[in-house]
Amino acid sequence: MSKARQLLGIALLACNLLVLVRLALVAVPWQWVCTFALPAAGLAIWRRRARPFWQLALFVLLVQGGSLLWALLTAPPPSRPAALACTILPSLAYVSLRRRDHDVALGLFLCFCVLLIGDILGGSNAAALVAFGALALLILRIESQLQALQQSASFSSPLPRLPLLGPAWQLFLPCFLLFVLLERSLGAIPGPHRELAATTAEQATAAPVAEIGLSDSFVLDGIGDVLGNLRGEQLLGARHADGSPLPNDFYLRSGFFAVPGLDRWQTGSLSLQRVREDPIELTAPNDDNNVQWLEIERYAAARNLVLLPPGSRLLRFLPGLRIDREREWLRQDKEWLLQDGNGTRDDYEVGYEIIRGMPQRVEMSWAQRGLLDLPPDLDIPRFRELLRRWDATGSPQRIAAQIAKGLAGHCRYMLHEPVGPYQQALMNFLFAAEDRHGYCMHFASAAALLLRLSGIPCRIGVGLYGGQADRRDPSLRIFGSQHAHAWVEIPWQGMGFQVFDPTPAADRGAQPRNTEPAAVATTPAAAEDTNWLDSLRDRLAQPWAALGLLCLLLLSWRRSSKPTGRDNLVPSPEIRSARRLLGNLLRELAQAGCPRTRGQTLEQHLQRIATLDLPVEAVHQAYMAYQEVRFGGREFDATREQLLRTAIANTAERRASRHYS
Amino acid sequence: MASSTTYLELTPRGRVVVGLGVAAAVAGWLAADPHARMAAAMLLAPLLLDLWWKPFRLHQLRLQPTARRSVVGVPFHDELTLTAPPGSPLHELRLQEPRTMRHEAPVLVPALLPGKPHQCLLRGRNRQRGHLLERVFVLTTSWPFGFVRARAIVAVPVDFVIEPARIVLPTAVLRALALRTSAPIAALQQEGTEFHSLREYQTGEDARLVHSLRSASLGTLVRRVTRGALPRTIGLVLDLRRKEASWRQDGRRRFEWSLAAAISLVQRCRMLGIDVDVLLIDAEPTRLLVHSSLHLEELGTLLAEAAPATACQLAKDQLAHLEQLEHCYWISAGNMPVPTSLGDRKRLTLLTGATA
């Protein structure tokens, strides 16, 4: 048992250190953490021996005061939330070292509070959570075992050795899974302020600069609706106006990002114009005969998006735009749309120019407009080494092709974040020792940086790729969030920005599934065409499905058994009859002024009855008869029943006689 | 027969955790705060796991106590065989019998594998006589985390006789049996153990009683005379009848004492080799000749089940056998007087509660 106590103390101390270090790393300067924790810990240790009060007070005054002074001199003052967090630290340290009976549970709870504060102030850290969870389970387990030992007697010496943890998988892993399930399920329950929070978040991030994060799903635009927040099988449908089929590798751009970063790309500066006329000429086409008209119909969730194919020249049925013609960037002007009388159309048409022939030259003027910029923290030699190894030399087309080929051979497409020793995902994608993997975002970002390093201006384009042919109308292609994609765009002379896609062809169009709830965009026609399997998959992805699955799992783990004769929880009819008569007797006695109090045995009640003017003998016989049936296994025969009834009658009679007298 | 059941209850720690977890979950739902949700999940996950690991069929655990008898007030050790029901093993099980272990701590069983018998030792003490047909055990476990406690009440059919307590009888009670053997040997008497005097040996007496040294010194045969010669068979009448009067507390105490005195006396006589012809005056009078340990056990069972009987008339020849006995004890467990029809009162010793 002493070893268990020692282990308990060590585990609690480790828990304390974990949460304090975490707090010091993320939110509170370590000097302040020490100032508030160490004096209390010292007091707890010093107080283990009986000390006079004045000694304790002096200790506290000197040590705490000195610590505060030291912290004030050496550390910046903590922020307000951090200062509030520090108020809990003395209690934590004191309770954890005091070694009284209930201190372990209290100390663990305070550790939990401090951990929570650290997460709120500095963000969640999975490793800290897992470590705390493991320690907490260990502490709970040891304490439960110690309680069982303390409350029990054992006639064997030494005390039985109890297994401390049991198989770890039986305790820790299920607890961890339950934690994940619970957290996800609670998050999936729609709350009353979810939409408001989402709207607030969107408004808060509204800025002319948009970001795309390599560790995120597509976050295309900081203004208005964001493609990454939409989920659904159908966002829009596109068809050629002349009925000709759309190619399988059709790109629809929603936005671009030109300012590079190893973690994030930004759109960069834009020269926006407000355009009200309809139709709009974005740029003059080189050859009007090469202009193909594309009809785009937006479904419910994508109503505020404008997606255009590369090479778009003309636009109609889409008034109220803000456009950067040169950069081929446009958005609908929401303010204009919200004015009275202005509405949005679900469909619009875009004329894009089909480029025939290979592009010749890169438009190098873009180099001065930031499309050759590189991130300041880019490890250029390593990237150059990759270019050298892949023989990315020669013409821009060859360089691009070699980079795509090199990336396909060097990295693996996988719908998971790259993992590795580097902080940036892109570095892990390119330079991890093993299993370099990533998805389209990483391919596009790596290719763009390599192209820029090779002197080719470029940017990252994001949008939808491929789509799926509608079954009833082969000329219509339906695009959904599953077709979201990222690629590289290179400005060619006379062509504008054209697509260069470094993602392996077989993997284009796939993206990580997001667990956020889906806003399904449907049309009447599309609803009929929904595949039952896809429909089932969508339903299973719903939040309530996760919660229901959790409940089912918990219920199914309760091993139900068929009731046997021994398990029959319903008392036998005889006992029920006896109990009923006993209840009547007790009721009569209560009315006669001798109620049976809670916890009072029948024998004690009888003793009380004996002091009152009540038929104690009959009651005694009745009690005996009942107990013989209830506990003695005797039959509830006529004799015993008569005894009970006699007692009831006698009591009623005695009560009546007292009432009338 | 009591039915076996299993209950689940939250410990005080569990209640606190549930309260905090639910509060955090509600706060997380209202404010859509991920930290509150995470806190709720961290609080509720181990509690749910604790609940999941609880044995819901703990009452199906098989308990096999050894067949035994007990005496009121005497501590005893009882060996139980526990066999866990099929399923997961049971951990940190605490076993207690409330009736006999009121002031004893529960016994801890570290682990019970399903289907594998496990022996454990209970220490108990009965405070009330009786003849139990079932024993009720309470099993509890809080494994693994102590948030939820499973408690099962298991009733085991037994034949458990709890005999009345053994008390110390006054010396005068047994001394009443002792007779001077100044008269020729009677076949119904047996020699006492206490030396009293010497007298002349008479022809026909047991030669082993001759005191050899004194005979040699006196030149004539002398024999030892012992005091305390005890009869071989005595009678004991235990009258359980009671007048129809209010039942007072001291009446019950006297009743229990009478039973204890009866069995203590019989046991003492048996130790001295005396057979006891016991007559139990009850609603159905019972007569039992106690001349072996089995009969003593049978008497103990009868007394364990004894209860006051209503006053009734004795049959005419009910007490006739007492005439042939050298000595008889009368214990009036109720408050009925000794019948006047009883003959020679000189050979009758009355035991009451006042005798104690």
Coordinates of N, CA and C in Angstrom, one line a residue, chain A residues 272-451:
Chain A
L272 N -9.5 47.1 -57.5 CA -10.9 46.7 -57.7 C -11.7 47.9 -58.4
Q273 N -12.6 47.5 -59.2 CA -13.5 48.4 -59.8 C -14.9 47.9 -59.6
R274 N -15.8 48.9 -59.5 CA -17.2 48.5 -59.3 C -17.8 48.5 -60.7
V275 N -18.4 47.5 -61.1 CA -19.0 47.4 -62.4 C -20.5 47.0 -62.3
R276 N -21.3 47.9 -62.9 CA -22.7 47.6 -62.8 C -23.3 47.1 -64.1
E277 N -22.6 47.4 -65.2 CA -23.2 47.0 -66.5 C -23.3 45.5 -66.7
D278 N -24.1 45.1 -67.6 CA -24.3 43.7 -67.9 C -24.7 43.7 -69.4
P279 N -24.0 43.0 -70.3 CA -22.9 42.1 -70.0 C -21.6 42.9 -69.7
I280 N -20.5 42.1 -69.3 CA -19.3 42.7 -68.9 C -18.2 42.1 -69.8
E281 N -17.3 42.9 -70.3 CA -16.2 42.4 -71.0 C -15.0 42.4 -70.0
L282 N -14.5 41.3 -69.7 CA -13.4 41.3 -68.7 C -12.1 41.6 -69.4
T283 N -11.8 40.9 -70.5 CA -10.7 41.3 -71.3 C -11.1 40.9 -72.8
A284 N -10.5 41.6 -73.7 CA -10.9 41.4 -75.1 C -10.4 40.0 -75.5
P285 N -11.2 39.2 -76.2 CA -10.7 37.9 -76.6 C -9.8 38.1 -77.8
N286 N -8.9 37.2 -78.0 CA -8.0 37.2 -79.1 C -8.7 36.8 -80.4
D287 N -9.6 35.9 -80.3 CA -10.3 35.4 -81.4 C -11.7 35.1 -81.0
D288 N -12.7 35.9 -81.5 CA -14.1 35.7 -81.1 C -14.6 34.3 -81.4
N289 N -14.0 33.7 -82.4 CA -14.5 32.4 -82.8 C -14.1 31.3 -81.8
N290 N -13.1 31.6 -81.0 CA -12.7 30.7 -79.9 C -13.4 30.8 -78.6
V291 N -14.4 31.8 -78.6 CA -15.0 32.0 -77.3 C -16.2 31.0 -77.2
Q292 N -16.2 30.3 -76.1 CA -17.2 29.3 -75.9 C -18.0 29.8 -74.7
W293 N -19.3 29.8 -74.9 CA -20.2 30.3 -73.8 C -20.5 29.1 -72.8
L294 N -20.4 29.5 -71.6 CA -20.7 28.5 -70.5 C -21.8 29.0 -69.6
E295 N -22.8 28.2 -69.5 CA -23.9 28.5 -68.6 C -23.7 27.9 -67.2
I296 N -23.7 28.7 -66.3 CA -23.5 28.3 -64.9 C -24.7 28.5 -64.1
E297 N -25.2 27.5 -63.4 CA -26.4 27.7 -62.5 C -25.9 27.3 -61.1
R298 N -26.1 28.3 -60.3 CA -25.6 28.1 -58.9 C -26.8 27.6 -58.0
Y299 N -26.5 26.6 -57.2 CA -27.5 26.1 -56.3 C -27.5 26.8 -55.0
A300 N -28.3 26.4 -54.1 CA -28.6 27.2 -52.9 C -27.4 27.7 -52.2
A301 N -26.5 26.7 -51.8 CA -25.4 27.1 -50.9 C -24.4 27.9 -51.6
A302 N -24.4 27.9 -53.0 CA -23.3 28.6 -53.7 C -23.8 29.9 -54.4
R303 N -24.9 30.3 -53.9 CA -25.6 31.5 -54.6 C -24.7 32.7 -54.6
N304 N -23.8 32.8 -53.6 CA -23.0 34.1 -53.6 C -21.6 33.9 -54.2
L305 N -21.4 32.8 -54.8 CA -20.1 32.6 -55.4 C -20.1 32.9 -56.8
V306 N -18.9 33.3 -57.3 CA -18.8 33.5 -58.8 C -17.6 32.7 -59.2
L307 N -17.8 31.7 -60.0 CA -16.7 30.8 -60.4 C -16.6 31.0 -61.9
L308 N -15.3 31.1 -62.4 CA -15.1 31.3 -63.8 C -14.0 30.4 -64.3
P309 N -14.1 29.9 -65.5 CA -13.0 29.1 -66.0 C -11.9 30.0 -66.4
P310 N -10.6 29.5 -66.4 CA -9.5 30.3 -66.8 C -9.7 30.7 -68.3
G311 N -9.3 31.9 -68.6 CA -9.5 32.4 -69.9 C -10.8 33.1 -70.1
S312 N -11.5 33.4 -69.0 CA -12.8 34.1 -69.2 C -12.6 35.5 -69.8
R313 N -13.5 35.8 -70.7 CA -13.4 37.1 -71.4 C -14.7 37.9 -71.2
L314 N -15.8 37.2 -71.2 CA -17.1 37.9 -71.2 C -18.0 37.3 -70.1
L315 N -18.8 38.2 -69.6 CA -19.7 37.8 -68.5 C -21.0 38.4 -68.7
R316 N -22.1 37.7 -68.6 CA -23.4 38.3 -68.6 C -24.4 37.7 -67.6
F317 N -25.4 38.4 -67.3 CA -26.4 38.1 -66.3 C -25.8 38.1 -64.9
L318 N -24.8 38.9 -64.7 CA -24.2 38.9 -63.4 C -23.8 40.4 -63.1
P319 N -24.9 41.2 -62.8 CA -24.6 42.6 -62.5 C -24.0 42.8 -61.1
G320 N -23.6 44.0 -60.8 CA -23.1 44.3 -59.5 C -21.9 43.6 -59.1
L321 N -20.8 43.9 -59.8 CA -19.5 43.2 -59.5 C -18.5 44.1 -59.1
R322 N -17.5 43.6 -58.4 CA -16.2 44.3 -58.1 C -15.1 43.5 -58.8
I323 N -14.4 44.1 -59.7 CA -13.6 43.4 -60.6 C -12.1 43.9 -60.5
D324 N -11.2 43.0 -60.6 CA -9.8 43.3 -61.0 C -9.6 42.6 -62.3
R325 N -9.7 43.3 -63.4 CA -9.7 42.7 -64.7 C -8.4 42.0 -64.9
E326 N -7.3 42.7 -64.6 CA -6.0 42.2 -64.9 C -5.7 40.9 -64.2
R327 N -6.1 40.8 -63.0 CA -5.8 39.7 -62.2 C -6.9 38.6 -62.3
E328 N -8.0 39.0 -63.1 CA -9.1 38.1 -63.3 C -9.7 37.7 -61.9
W329 N -10.0 38.7 -61.2 CA -10.6 38.5 -59.9 C -11.9 39.2 -59.8
L330 N -13.0 38.6 -59.4 CA -14.2 39.4 -59.3 C -15.1 38.7 -58.2
R331 N -15.9 39.6 -57.7 CA -16.9 39.2 -56.7 C -18.1 40.0 -56.9
Q332 N -19.2 39.5 -56.4 CA -20.5 40.3 -56.4 C -20.5 41.3 -55.3
D333 N -21.0 42.5 -55.6 CA -21.0 43.6 -54.7 C -22.2 43.4 -53.8
K334 N -22.0 43.0 -52.6 CA -23.1 42.7 -51.7 C -23.9 43.9 -51.4
E335 N -23.2 45.0 -51.2 CA -24.0 46.2 -50.8 C -25.0 46.6 -51.9
W336 N -24.5 46.5 -53.1 CA -25.4 46.8 -54.2 C -26.6 45.9 -54.3
L337 N -26.2 44.6 -54.0 CA -27.3 43.6 -54.1 C -28.3 43.8 -53.0
L338 N -27.9 44.3 -51.9 CA -28.8 44.4 -50.8 C -29.7 45.6 -50.9
Q339 N -29.4 46.5 -51.8 CA -30.2 47.7 -52.0 C -31.6 47.2 -52.6
D340 N -32.6 48.1 -52.3 CA -33.9 47.7 -52.7 C -34.0 47.5 -54.2
G341 N -34.7 46.5 -54.6 CA -34.9 46.2 -56.0 C -33.8 45.4 -56.7
N342 N -32.7 45.2 -56.0 CA -31.7 44.4 -56.6 C -31.7 43.0 -56.1
G343 N -31.7 42.0 -56.9 CA -31.7 40.6 -56.5 C -30.6 39.9 -57.1
T344 N -30.4 38.7 -56.8 CA -29.4 37.9 -57.4 C -30.0 36.8 -58.3
R345 N -29.3 36.5 -59.3 CA -29.7 35.4 -60.2 C -28.9 34.2 -59.8
D346 N -29.6 33.1 -60.0 CA -28.9 31.8 -59.8 C -28.0 31.5 -60.9
D347 N -28.3 31.9 -62.1 CA -27.5 31.5 -63.2 C -26.8 32.7 -63.9
Y348 N -25.7 32.4 -64.5 CA -25.1 33.5 -65.3 C -24.3 32.8 -66.4
E349 N -23.8 33.5 -67.4 CA -23.1 33.0 -68.5 C -21.7 33.6 -68.6
V350 N -20.8 32.8 -68.9 CA -19.4 33.3 -69.1 C -18.9 32.8 -70.4
G351 N -18.3 33.7 -71.1 CA -17.6 33.4 -72.3 C -16.1 33.2 -72.1
Y352 N -15.6 32.1 -72.3 CA -14.2 31.9 -72.1 C -13.5 31.5 -73.4
E353 N -12.3 31.9 -73.5 CA -11.6 31.6 -74.8 C -10.8 30.3 -74.7
I354 N -11.0 29.5 -75.7 CA -10.3 28.2 -75.7 C -8.9 28.5 -76.3
I355 N -7.9 28.2 -75.6 CA -6.6 28.5 -76.1 C -6.1 27.3 -76.9
R356 N -5.8 27.6 -78.1 CA -5.3 26.5 -79.0 C -3.8 26.7 -79.1
G357 N -3.1 25.6 -79.1 CA -1.7 25.6 -79.2 C -1.0 25.8 -77.9
M358 N 0.3 25.5 -77.9 CA 1.1 25.6 -76.6 C 1.4 27.1 -76.3
P359 N 1.4 27.4 -75.1 CA 1.8 28.8 -74.7 C 3.3 29.0 -75.0
Q360 N 3.6 30.2 -75.4 CA 5.0 30.4 -75.8 C 5.8 31.1 -74.8
R361 N 5.3 32.2 -74.3 CA 6.2 33.0 -73.4 C 5.4 33.4 -72.2
V362 N 6.1 33.5 -71.1 CA 5.5 33.9 -69.9 C 5.5 35.4 -69.8
E363 N 4.4 36.0 -69.3 CA 4.3 37.4 -69.2 C 5.1 37.8 -68.0
M364 N 6.4 38.3 -68.3 CA 7.3 38.6 -67.2 C 7.0 39.9 -66.4
S365 N 6.0 40.7 -67.0 CA 5.7 41.9 -66.2 C 5.1 41.6 -64.9
W366 N 4.6 40.4 -64.7 CA 4.0 40.0 -63.5 C 5.1 39.8 -62.4
A367 N 6.3 39.7 -62.9 CA 7.4 39.5 -61.9 C 7.5 40.7 -61.0
Q368 N 7.3 41.9 -61.6 CA 7.3 43.1 -60.8 C 6.1 43.3 -59.9
R369 N 5.1 42.5 -60.2 CA 3.9 42.7 -59.4 C 3.8 41.6 -58.4
G370 N 4.9 41.0 -58.0 CA 4.9 40.1 -56.8 C 4.8 38.7 -57.1
L371 N 4.7 38.3 -58.4 CA 4.5 36.9 -58.6 C 5.8 36.1 -58.7
L372 N 6.9 36.8 -58.4 CA 8.1 36.0 -58.2 C 8.6 36.1 -56.8
D373 N 7.8 36.7 -55.9 CA 8.2 36.8 -54.5 C 8.3 35.4 -53.9
L374 N 9.2 35.3 -52.9 CA 9.4 34.1 -52.2 C 9.2 34.4 -50.7
P375 N 8.9 33.4 -49.9 CA 8.7 33.6 -48.5 C 10.1 34.0 -47.9
P376 N 10.2 34.9 -46.9 CA 11.5 35.2 -46.4 C 12.2 34.1 -45.7
D377 N 11.4 33.2 -45.2 CA 12.1 32.1 -44.4 C 12.2 30.8 -45.3
L378 N 12.2 31.0 -46.5 CA 12.4 29.8 -47.4 C 13.8 29.3 -47.4
D379 N 13.9 28.0 -47.3 CA 15.3 27.4 -47.3 C 15.6 27.2 -48.8
I380 N 16.2 28.3 -49.4 CA 16.4 28.3 -50.9 C 17.3 27.2 -51.3
P381 N 18.4 27.0 -50.6 CA 19.4 25.9 -51.1 C 18.7 24.5 -51.3
R382 N 17.8 24.2 -50.3 CA 17.2 22.9 -50.4 C 16.2 22.9 -51.6
F383 N 15.5 23.9 -51.8 CA 14.6 23.9 -52.9 C 15.4 23.9 -54.2
R384 N 16.5 24.6 -54.3 CA 17.3 24.5 -55.5 C 17.9 23.1 -55.7
E385 N 18.2 22.5 -54.7 CA 18.6 21.1 -54.8 C 17.6 20.2 -55.4
L386 N 16.3 20.5 -55.1 CA 15.3 19.7 -55.7 C 15.2 20.0 -57.2
L387 N 15.3 21.3 -57.5 CA 15.2 21.6 -58.9 C 16.4 21.0 -59.7
R388 N 17.5 21.0 -59.0 CA 18.7 20.4 -59.7 C 18.5 18.9 -59.9
R389 N 17.9 18.3 -58.9 CA 17.8 16.8 -58.9 C 16.7 16.4 -60.0
W390 N 15.7 17.3 -60.1 CA 14.7 17.0 -61.1 C 15.0 17.5 -62.5
D391 N 16.1 18.1 -62.6 CA 16.5 18.7 -63.9 C 15.5 19.6 -64.4
A392 N 15.0 20.5 -63.6 CA 14.0 21.5 -64.0 C 14.7 22.7 -64.7
T393 N 15.1 22.5 -65.9 CA 15.8 23.5 -66.6 C 15.1 23.6 -68.0
G394 N 15.5 24.7 -68.7 CA 15.0 24.8 -70.1 C 13.9 25.8 -70.1
S395 N 12.9 25.5 -71.0 CA 11.8 26.4 -71.2 C 10.9 26.3 -70.0
P396 N 10.0 27.4 -69.9 CA 9.1 27.3 -68.8 C 8.2 26.1 -68.8
Q397 N 7.8 25.7 -70.0 CA 7.0 24.5 -70.1 C 7.7 23.3 -69.6
R398 N 9.0 23.2 -70.0 CA 9.8 22.0 -69.5 C 10.0 22.0 -68.0
I399 N 10.3 23.2 -67.5 CA 10.5 23.4 -66.1 C 9.2 22.9 -65.3
A400 N 8.1 23.4 -65.8 CA 6.9 23.1 -65.2 C 6.6 21.6 -65.2
A401 N 6.9 21.0 -66.4 CA 6.6 19.5 -66.5 C 7.6 18.8 -65.6
Q402 N 8.9 19.2 -65.5 CA 9.8 18.5 -64.7 C 9.5 18.6 -63.2
I403 N 9.0 19.8 -62.9 CA 8.6 20.0 -61.5 C 7.4 19.1 -61.1
A404 N 6.4 19.0 -62.0 CA 5.3 18.1 -61.8 C 5.7 16.7 -61.7
K405 N 6.6 16.3 -62.6 CA 7.1 14.9 -62.6 C 7.9 14.6 -61.3
G406 N 8.7 15.6 -61.0 CA 9.5 15.4 -59.7 C 8.7 15.3 -58.5
L407 N 7.6 16.1 -58.4 CA 6.8 16.1 -57.3 C 6.0 14.7 -57.2
A408 N 5.6 14.3 -58.4 CA 4.8 13.0 -58.4 C 5.7 11.9 -57.9
G409 N 7.0 11.9 -58.3 CA 7.9 10.8 -57.8 C 8.4 11.0 -56.4
H410 N 8.4 12.3 -56.0 CA 9.0 12.5 -54.7 C 8.0 12.5 -53.5
C411 N 6.8 12.8 -53.8 CA 5.8 12.8 -52.8 C 4.6 12.0 -53.2
R412 N 3.8 11.6 -52.2 CA 2.6 10.8 -52.4 C 1.4 11.6 -52.2
Y413 N 0.4 11.4 -53.0 CA -0.9 12.1 -52.7 C -1.7 11.4 -51.6
M414 N -2.1 12.1 -50.7 CA -2.8 11.5 -49.5 C -3.6 12.6 -48.9
L415 N -4.8 12.2 -48.5 CA -5.7 13.2 -48.0 C -5.5 13.5 -46.5
H416 N -4.2 13.7 -46.2 CA -3.9 13.9 -44.8 C -2.8 15.0 -44.8
E417 N -2.7 15.6 -43.7 CA -1.6 16.6 -43.5 C -0.3 16.0 -43.5
P418 N 0.7 16.6 -44.1 CA 2.1 16.0 -44.0 C 2.5 16.0 -42.6
V419 N 3.3 15.0 -42.3 CA 3.8 14.9 -40.9 C 5.3 14.8 -41.0
G420 N 6.0 15.3 -40.0 CA 7.4 15.3 -40.0 C 8.0 16.2 -38.9
P421 N 9.3 16.3 -39.0 CA 9.9 17.1 -37.9 C 9.8 18.6 -38.0
Y422 N 9.4 19.1 -39.2 CA 9.4 20.5 -39.4 C 8.1 21.2 -38.9
Q423 N 8.2 22.4 -38.6 CA 7.0 23.1 -38.2 C 6.0 23.4 -39.3
Q424 N 6.6 23.7 -40.5 CA 5.7 24.0 -41.6 C 5.3 22.8 -42.3
A425 N 4.0 22.7 -42.7 CA 3.5 21.6 -43.4 C 4.2 21.4 -44.8
L426 N 4.5 22.5 -45.4 CA 5.2 22.3 -46.7 C 6.6 21.7 -46.6
M427 N 7.3 22.1 -45.6 CA 8.6 21.5 -45.4 C 8.5 20.0 -45.1
N428 N 7.5 19.6 -44.3 CA 7.3 18.2 -44.1 C 6.9 17.5 -45.4
F429 N 6.1 18.2 -46.2 CA 5.7 17.6 -47.5 C 6.9 17.3 -48.4
L430 N 7.8 18.2 -48.4 CA 9.0 18.1 -49.3 C 10.2 17.4 -48.7
F431 N 10.4 17.6 -47.4 CA 11.7 17.2 -46.9 C 11.6 16.2 -45.7
A432 N 10.4 15.7 -45.5 CA 10.3 14.7 -44.4 C 11.2 13.4 -44.8
A433 N 11.7 12.8 -43.8 CA 12.6 11.6 -44.2 C 11.8 10.5 -44.8
E434 N 10.6 10.3 -44.3 CA 9.8 9.1 -44.7 C 8.4 9.6 -45.1
D435 N 7.8 8.9 -46.0 CA 6.4 9.1 -46.2 C 6.0 10.6 -46.4
R436 N 6.6 11.1 -47.5 CA 6.2 12.5 -47.8 C 4.8 12.5 -48.5
H437 N 3.9 13.0 -47.9 CA 2.5 13.0 -48.5 C 1.8 14.3 -48.3
G438 N 0.9 14.6 -49.1 CA 0.0 15.8 -48.9 C -1.0 15.7 -50.0
Y439 N -1.8 16.8 -50.1 CA -2.8 16.9 -51.1 C -2.6 18.1 -52.0
C440 N -3.7 18.4 -52.7 CA -3.5 19.4 -53.8 C -2.9 20.7 -53.3
M441 N -3.3 21.1 -52.1 CA -2.8 22.4 -51.6 C -1.2 22.3 -51.5
H442 N -0.7 21.2 -51.1 CA 0.7 21.1 -50.9 C 1.4 21.0 -52.2
F443 N 0.8 20.3 -53.1 CA 1.4 20.1 -54.5 C 1.5 21.5 -55.1
A444 N 0.4 22.2 -55.1 CA 0.3 23.5 -55.7 C 1.3 24.5 -55.1
S445 N 1.4 24.5 -53.8 CA 2.2 25.5 -53.1 C 3.7 25.1 -53.4
A446 N 4.0 23.9 -53.3 CA 5.4 23.5 -53.6 C 5.8 23.8 -55.1
A447 N 4.9 23.5 -56.0 CA 5.2 23.8 -57.4 C 5.3 25.3 -57.6
A448 N 4.4 26.1 -57.0 CA 4.5 27.5 -57.2 C 5.8 28.1 -56.7
L449 N 6.3 27.6 -55.5 CA 7.6 28.1 -55.0 C 8.7 27.7 -55.9
L450 N 8.7 26.5 -56.4 CA 9.7 26.0 -57.2 C 9.8 26.8 -58.6
L451 N 8.6 27.0 -59.1 CA 8.5 27.8 -60.3 C 9.0 29.2 -60.1

